[in-house]
Coordinates of C-alpha atoms in Angstrom, one line a residue:
X1 CA -31.5 -83.5 -58.8
X2 CA -28.5 -85.0 -60.6
X3 CA -25.5 -82.7 -60.9
X4 CA -23.3 -84.8 -63.1
X5 CA -23.0 -88.5 -64.1
X6 CA -20.3 -90.4 -66.0
X7 CA -20.7 -93.9 -67.6
X8 CA -17.3 -95.0 -68.9
X9 CA -16.8 -98.4 -70.6
X10 CA -13.8 -100.2 -72.0
X11 CA -13.5 -103.7 -73.5
X12 CA -10.8 -105.6 -75.2
X13 CA -10.3 -109.2 -76.3
X14 CA -8.9 -111.5 -78.8
X15 CA -6.5 -114.4 -79.5
X16 CA -3.2 -114.8 -77.6
X17 CA -2.1 -118.0 -79.4
X18 CA -3.8 -119.1 -82.6
X19 CA -6.4 -121.7 -81.9
X20 CA -4.9 -122.3 -78.4
X21 CA -5.6 -119.3 -76.1
X22 CA -8.0 -116.3 -76.0
X23 CA -8.5 -113.4 -73.5
X24 CA -11.1 -110.9 -72.6
X25 CA -11.0 -107.8 -70.4
X26 CA -13.8 -105.3 -69.5
X27 CA -14.0 -102.2 -67.3
X28 CA -16.9 -100.0 -66.4
X29 CA -17.4 -96.9 -64.2
X30 CA -20.9 -95.4 -63.5
X31 CA -20.4 -92.4 -61.3
X32 CA -23.2 -90.2 -60.2
X33 CA -23.4 -87.0 -58.1
X34 CA -26.8 -85.7 -57.0
X35 CA -28.3 -83.3 -54.5
X36 CA -30.9 -84.0 -51.8
X37 CA -33.9 -81.7 -51.9
X38 CA -33.5 -79.0 -49.2
X39 CA -29.8 -79.6 -48.9
X40 CA -26.6 -78.3 -50.6
X41 CA -24.8 -81.6 -49.9
X42 CA -23.6 -83.3 -53.0
X43 CA -23.9 -87.1 -52.6
X44 CA -21.9 -89.6 -54.6
X45 CA -23.1 -93.0 -55.9
X46 CA -20.4 -95.0 -57.8
X47 CA -20.8 -98.4 -59.4
X48 CA -17.5 -99.8 -60.6
X49 CA -16.7 -103.0 -62.5
X50 CA -13.0 -102.8 -61.8
X51 CA -12.2 -105.7 -64.0
X52 CA -13.7 -108.7 -65.7
X53 CA -11.0 -111.2 -66.9
X54 CA -11.7 -114.3 -69.0
X55 CA -9.2 -116.7 -70.5
X56 CA -10.0 -119.7 -72.7
X57 CA -7.3 -122.3 -73.3
X58 CA -7.6 -125.2 -75.8
X59 CA -5.4 -127.8 -74.2
X60 CA -5.9 -130.3 -77.0
X61 CA -8.6 -131.3 -79.5
X62 CA -10.9 -132.6 -76.7
X63 CA -10.1 -130.5 -73.6
X64 CA -10.6 -126.9 -72.8
X65 CA -10.0 -124.8 -69.7
X66 CA -11.8 -121.5 -68.9
X67 CA -10.8 -119.0 -66.2
X68 CA -13.0 -116.1 -65.1
X69 CA -12.4 -113.3 -62.5
X70 CA -14.6 -110.3 -61.7
X71 CA -14.4 -107.5 -59.2
X72 CA -17.2 -104.9 -58.8
X73 CA -17.7 -102.2 -56.2
X74 CA -20.6 -100.0 -55.0
X75 CA -19.7 -96.8 -53.2
X76 CA -22.4 -94.7 -51.6
X77 CA -20.7 -92.3 -49.3
X78 CA -24.0 -90.9 -47.9
X79 CA -26.4 -93.8 -48.1
X80 CA -30.0 -92.8 -46.8
X81 CA -29.2 -89.1 -46.9
X82 CA -32.5 -87.2 -46.9
X83 CA -34.2 -84.1 -45.3
X84 CA -34.9 -86.4 -42.3
X85 CA -31.4 -88.0 -42.2
X86 CA -28.5 -85.6 -42.0
X87 CA -24.9 -86.5 -43.0
X88 CA -24.0 -87.7 -39.5
X89 CA -26.8 -90.3 -39.6
X90 CA -26.2 -91.3 -43.2
X91 CA -24.2 -94.5 -43.7
X92 CA -21.0 -95.1 -45.7
X93 CA -21.3 -98.1 -48.0
X94 CA -18.3 -99.4 -49.8
X95 CA -19.4 -103.0 -50.8
X96 CA -17.4 -105.3 -53.0
X97 CA -18.1 -108.6 -54.9
X98 CA -15.5 -111.1 -56.3
X99 CA -17.0 -114.0 -58.3
X100 CA -14.5 -116.3 -60.0
X101 CA -14.4 -119.8 -61.5
X102 CA -12.2 -122.4 -63.3
X103 CA -14.0 -124.6 -65.7
X104 CA -12.8 -127.7 -67.5
X105 CA -14.8 -129.2 -70.4
X106 CA -13.8 -132.5 -72.1
X107 CA -15.2 -134.3 -75.1
X108 CA -15.2 -138.1 -74.2
X109 CA -15.6 -139.7 -77.6
X110 CA -18.5 -139.1 -79.9
X111 CA -21.2 -139.6 -77.3
X112 CA -20.1 -138.2 -73.9
X113 CA -19.2 -134.7 -72.6
X114 CA -17.8 -133.8 -69.2
X115 CA -18.0 -130.3 -67.5
X116 CA -16.3 -129.5 -64.2
X117 CA -16.6 -126.1 -62.5
X118 CA -14.9 -124.9 -59.3
X119 CA -15.6 -121.3 -58.1
X120 CA -16.2 -118.9 -55.3
X121 CA -18.1 -115.8 -54.6
X122 CA -16.9 -113.2 -52.0
X123 CA -19.3 -110.5 -50.9
X124 CA -18.4 -107.7 -48.5
X125 CA -21.2 -105.3 -47.4
X126 CA -20.3 -102.7 -44.8
X127 CA -22.6 -99.9 -43.6
X128 CA -20.4 -97.6 -41.4
X129 CA -20.6 -94.2 -39.7
X130 CA -19.7 -91.3 -42.0
X131 CA -17.6 -90.0 -39.2
X132 CA -15.1 -92.8 -39.7
X133 CA -14.4 -91.5 -43.2
X134 CA -14.1 -87.8 -42.3
X135 CA -17.5 -86.9 -43.9
X136 CA -19.0 -85.7 -40.5
X137 CA -18.0 -84.8 -37.0
X138 CA -19.3 -86.4 -33.8
X139 CA -22.7 -84.8 -33.0
X140 CA -23.8 -87.0 -30.1
X141 CA -25.4 -90.4 -29.9
X142 CA -28.1 -91.4 -32.3
X143 CA -31.6 -90.0 -31.9
X144 CA -34.9 -90.1 -33.8
X145 CA -38.1 -88.3 -33.2
X146 CA -40.7 -91.0 -33.6
X147 CA -43.4 -88.5 -34.6
X148 CA -41.5 -86.8 -37.5
X149 CA -38.8 -89.5 -38.1
X150 CA -36.2 -86.7 -38.0
X151 CA -32.8 -88.1 -37.0
X152 CA -29.6 -86.7 -35.6
X153 CA -26.3 -88.1 -34.4
X154 CA -25.6 -91.7 -35.4
X155 CA -27.9 -94.0 -37.3
X156 CA -29.4 -96.9 -35.3
X157 CA -28.0 -99.8 -37.5
X158 CA -24.4 -100.4 -38.6
X159 CA -22.8 -103.6 -39.9
X160 CA -19.9 -105.2 -41.7
X161 CA -21.2 -108.3 -43.5
X162 CA -18.8 -110.9 -45.1
X163 CA -20.0 -113.9 -47.2
X164 CA -17.9 -116.7 -48.7
X165 CA -19.5 -119.2 -51.1
X166 CA -17.2 -121.8 -52.6
X167 CA -18.9 -124.1 -55.1
X168 CA -18.2 -127.2 -57.2
X169 CA -20.3 -128.5 -60.1
X170 CA -19.6 -131.7 -62.0
X171 CA -21.9 -133.0 -64.9
X172 CA -21.6 -135.6 -67.6
X173 CA -23.8 -135.8 -70.7
X174 CA -24.2 -139.1 -72.7
X175 CA -26.1 -139.6 -75.9
X176 CA -27.7 -142.9 -76.8
X177 CA -29.7 -143.8 -79.9
X178 CA -31.9 -146.8 -80.5
X179 CA -33.6 -147.3 -77.1
X180 CA -37.2 -146.5 -78.3
X181 CA -35.9 -143.3 -79.7
X182 CA -32.9 -141.2 -78.8
X183 CA -31.7 -140.2 -75.3
X184 CA -29.6 -137.3 -74.1
X185 CA -28.7 -138.3 -70.5
X186 CA -27.2 -136.0 -68.0
X187 CA -25.9 -136.8 -64.5
X188 CA -24.3 -134.4 -62.1
X189 CA -23.2 -133.4 -58.6
X190 CA -23.3 -130.0 -56.9
X191 CA -21.6 -128.8 -53.7
X192 CA -21.8 -125.4 -52.1
X193 CA -21.0 -123.8 -48.7
X194 CA -22.6 -120.5 -47.8
X195 CA -20.7 -118.9 -44.8
X196 CA -21.6 -115.5 -43.4
X197 CA -19.9 -113.3 -40.8
X198 CA -22.2 -110.5 -39.5
X199 CA -20.6 -107.8 -37.4
X200 CA -22.8 -105.3 -35.6
X201 CA -21.9 -102.3 -33.4
X202 CA -23.5 -99.1 -32.2
X203 CA -21.1 -96.0 -32.0
X204 CA -21.9 -93.4 -29.4
X205 CA -22.0 -95.6 -26.4
X206 CA -24.2 -98.6 -27.5
X207 CA -27.3 -96.4 -27.0
X208 CA -29.9 -94.9 -29.1
X209 CA -32.6 -92.3 -28.1
X210 CA -36.2 -92.3 -29.3
X211 CA -37.8 -88.9 -28.6
X212 CA -41.4 -87.8 -29.1
X213 CA -42.2 -84.3 -30.4
X214 CA -38.8 -83.1 -29.3
X215 CA -39.1 -84.4 -25.8
X216 CA -37.2 -87.5 -24.3
X217 CA -39.4 -90.6 -24.4
X218 CA -37.6 -93.9 -24.8
X219 CA -34.1 -95.2 -25.3
X220 CA -32.5 -98.5 -26.4
X221 CA -29.4 -100.3 -25.0
X222 CA -27.4 -102.4 -27.4
X223 CA -25.4 -105.6 -26.7
X224 CA -22.8 -104.6 -29.2
X225 CA -20.3 -105.3 -30.5
X226 CA -20.8 -108.8 -31.7
X227 CA -20.1 -111.0 -34.8
X228 CA -22.3 -114.0 -35.6
X229 CA -21.3 -116.8 -38.0
X230 CA -23.7 -119.1 -39.9
X231 CA -23.0 -121.9 -42.3
X232 CA -25.1 -123.8 -44.8
X233 CA -23.6 -126.9 -46.6
X234 CA -25.4 -128.1 -49.7
X235 CA -24.9 -131.4 -51.5
X236 CA -27.1 -132.4 -54.5
X237 CA -27.1 -135.1 -57.2
X238 CA -29.3 -135.0 -60.3
X239 CA -30.1 -137.1 -63.4
X240 CA -32.2 -136.2 -66.4
X241 CA -33.1 -137.5 -69.8
X242 CA -34.2 -135.7 -72.9
X243 CA -36.0 -138.5 -74.6
X244 CA -37.0 -138.1 -78.3
X245 CA -39.7 -140.7 -78.7
X246 CA -40.7 -139.7 -82.3
X247 CA -39.9 -136.9 -84.7
X248 CA -42.8 -135.0 -83.1
X249 CA -42.7 -135.9 -79.4
X250 CA -39.9 -135.2 -76.9
X251 CA -40.1 -136.0 -73.2
X252 CA -37.9 -134.4 -70.5
X253 CA -37.6 -136.5 -67.4
X254 CA -35.5 -135.7 -64.3
X255 CA -35.0 -135.9 -60.6
X256 CA -32.8 -134.0 -58.1
X257 CA -31.7 -135.1 -54.6
X258 CA -30.8 -132.3 -52.2
X259 CA -29.2 -132.4 -48.8
X260 CA -28.9 -129.2 -46.6
X261 CA -27.1 -128.8 -43.3
X262 CA -27.9 -125.5 -41.6
X263 CA -25.9 -124.6 -38.6
X264 CA -23.2 -122.5 -36.8
X265 CA -19.8 -123.2 -35.3
X266 CA -18.5 -122.5 -31.7
X267 CA -18.7 -118.7 -31.0
X268 CA -18.4 -116.2 -28.2
X269 CA -18.6 -112.5 -27.6
X270 CA -18.7 -110.0 -24.7
X271 CA -21.0 -106.9 -25.1
X272 CA -19.3 -103.6 -24.5
X273 CA -21.8 -102.4 -21.9
X274 CA -22.7 -98.8 -21.0
X275 CA -20.4 -96.6 -18.9
X276 CA -23.3 -94.8 -17.1
X277 CA -24.6 -98.2 -15.8
X278 CA -21.3 -99.7 -14.7
X279 CA -21.9 -99.2 -11.0
X280 CA -25.6 -100.0 -10.8
X281 CA -26.5 -99.9 -7.1
X282 CA -28.3 -103.0 -5.8
X283 CA -31.2 -101.0 -4.3
X284 CA -32.2 -99.3 -7.6
X285 CA -34.7 -101.3 -9.5
X286 CA -33.2 -104.8 -8.7
X287 CA -35.3 -106.6 -11.3
X288 CA -34.0 -104.5 -14.2
X289 CA -30.5 -104.6 -12.7
X290 CA -30.7 -108.4 -13.1
X291 CA -32.1 -108.2 -16.6
X292 CA -29.3 -105.8 -17.6
X293 CA -26.6 -107.9 -16.0
X294 CA -27.8 -110.9 -18.0
X295 CA -28.0 -108.8 -21.2
X296 CA -24.3 -107.7 -21.1
X297 CA -22.9 -111.0 -19.8
X298 CA -20.3 -112.8 -22.0
X299 CA -21.9 -115.3 -24.4
X300 CA -20.3 -118.6 -25.3
X301 CA -22.0 -120.9 -27.8
X302 CA -21.3 -124.4 -28.8
X303 CA -21.6 -125.2 -32.5
X304 CA -24.8 -126.9 -33.7
X305 CA -26.5 -128.3 -36.7
X306 CA -29.8 -126.5 -36.5
X307 CA -31.4 -128.6 -39.3
X308 CA -30.7 -131.4 -41.7
X309 CA -33.0 -131.9 -44.6
X310 CA -33.1 -134.3 -47.5
X311 CA -35.5 -133.7 -50.4
X312 CA -36.3 -135.3 -53.8
X313 CA -37.4 -133.0 -56.6
X314 CA -39.1 -134.5 -59.6
X315 CA -39.2 -132.9 -63.0
X316 CA -41.3 -134.0 -66.0
X317 CA -42.1 -132.2 -69.2
X318 CA -42.9 -132.7 -72.9
X319 CA -42.9 -130.9 -76.2
X320 CA -45.1 -132.0 -79.1
X321 CA -44.9 -130.8 -82.7
X322 CA -48.6 -130.4 -83.4
X323 CA -48.6 -130.6 -87.2
X324 CA -45.2 -132.0 -87.9
X325 CA -43.8 -128.8 -89.5
X326 CA -41.8 -127.5 -86.5
X327 CA -44.0 -124.3 -86.5
X328 CA -46.6 -125.1 -83.7
X329 CA -45.4 -126.8 -80.6
X330 CA -47.4 -127.7 -77.4
X331 CA -45.4 -127.8 -74.2
X332 CA -46.1 -128.9 -70.7
X333 CA -44.0 -129.1 -67.5
X334 CA -44.2 -130.0 -63.8
X335 CA -41.4 -129.6 -61.4
X336 CA -40.7 -129.1 -57.7
X337 CA -38.1 -126.7 -56.4
X338 CA -37.1 -126.4 -52.7
X339 CA -36.3 -123.3 -50.7
X340 CA -32.6 -122.3 -50.5
X341 CA -32.2 -121.2 -46.8
X342 CA -28.8 -119.5 -47.2
X343 CA -28.0 -118.4 -43.6
X344 CA -31.6 -117.4 -42.6
X345 CA -32.6 -120.7 -40.9
X346 CA -29.4 -121.1 -38.8
X347 CA -29.6 -117.4 -37.8
X348 CA -32.9 -117.9 -36.1
X349 CA -31.4 -120.2 -33.4
X350 CA -27.9 -118.7 -33.3
X351 CA -27.6 -117.0 -29.9
X352 CA -24.9 -114.6 -31.2
X353 CA -26.4 -111.5 -32.7
X354 CA -27.6 -107.9 -32.2
X355 CA -30.3 -107.1 -29.5
X356 CA -31.6 -104.0 -27.8
X357 CA -33.4 -103.4 -24.5
X358 CA -36.0 -100.6 -24.9
X359 CA -36.9 -98.5 -21.8
X360 CA -38.9 -95.4 -21.0
X361 CA -36.5 -92.6 -20.4
X362 CA -36.9 -90.3 -17.4
X363 CA -34.5 -87.4 -18.1
X364 CA -34.2 -86.1 -14.5
X365 CA -31.7 -83.4 -15.2
X366 CA -32.9 -82.3 -18.7
X367 CA -29.6 -82.9 -20.5
X368 CA -31.3 -85.4 -22.9
X369 CA -28.7 -88.1 -22.0
X370 CA -28.9 -91.2 -19.8
X371 CA -26.8 -90.5 -16.7
X372 CA -27.5 -93.6 -14.6
X373 CA -29.9 -96.4 -13.7
X374 CA -32.1 -93.9 -11.9
X375 CA -33.2 -92.5 -15.2
X376 CA -34.3 -95.8 -16.7
X377 CA -38.1 -96.0 -16.7
X378 CA -40.3 -99.0 -17.2
X379 CA -39.0 -101.8 -19.4
X380 CA -40.8 -101.8 -22.8
X381 CA -39.5 -104.6 -24.9
X382 CA -36.5 -106.5 -26.3
X383 CA -35.8 -105.5 -29.9
X384 CA -34.0 -107.8 -32.4
X385 CA -32.2 -110.5 -30.6
X386 CA -31.3 -114.0 -31.6
X387 CA -31.3 -117.5 -30.2
X388 CA -34.9 -117.3 -29.0
X389 CA -36.3 -119.4 -31.8
X390 CA -35.7 -123.2 -31.7
X391 CA -35.8 -124.9 -35.1
X392 CA -37.7 -128.3 -35.1
X393 CA -35.4 -131.2 -35.9
X394 CA -38.1 -132.5 -38.2
X395 CA -38.7 -129.2 -40.0
X396 CA -39.9 -129.5 -43.7
X397 CA -38.3 -127.4 -46.3
X398 CA -40.8 -125.2 -48.2
X399 CA -41.2 -125.9 -51.9

């Protein structure tokens, strides 16, 4: 049930200098407070457009510059809160986005037009323990009852994700009449780099317990903390022609050339380990002792280009004025568009990332906590993990 909600908006804009400079500013706050069924906790969800600035500057008759800057926030102090997820296991989200750009447009005579854009997009997306912000107190390591999905203590997944995406676009349009009709040509070049830093940790000792019907059953050991980095560099060129063959028939022809480089730089990390397993005796389950030693060993990775792909994307379309009165038009189009991998492809092969070893839990003294290697039962599986998938050098990009 919603207790209260506010949606506040403010906008202002206008000329700064007659026929030379204009400005615009906008603000918005959408703030909501609601209760969770079965709880007296009031949870807040706040969306804020802190500012949107835009300035337009007419340098001379033929040249214009546009600047744009925006900041928006999302605050969810108790993300995931529910009857099955208490305050301690909810996650604190305070994410932020900053898109900005500079754009220059230039009229090059009566037939040509130039457009140049340089911009960036910053995205910060943390999911942190509520304890870090004074919304809860330490209530033990994370647990879940796999039968009821009831949680306690910490959540099993925390992060602090940062993305940086600088971009450049350049395009030129040129109009030509008399070549079997009129032509509106456009050529351009695009460049983008998508870089992601992904930090993962597990408060409460790098461990999470999986009970069954209130009794100890399994546990997971984390290789946290670690931060992976992935990069994608994108270059593309394109050319198109809007060709008006007659007063009734227009063809749209184009082709795009795209080159992707997916990879990651040199990286390293050292897992924090687990205090109760620090002095693992050699005579207790030596096979698992070796597995665990490898799991928490320092990792050092040399940078690598996981994949390089080059693709050609054709476009062809037409529009036909069926009766010559501009009221009924038949249109057709064919085009090919290739998958934008962002950081997902490089992340498959990047050895830096979050992983968990899942074991049966033999709680010998009944305190519901792991006290040493003697309480580790059979190995079940590895959860998560990275670096186990090798991307084929000749991989084809989906389209």
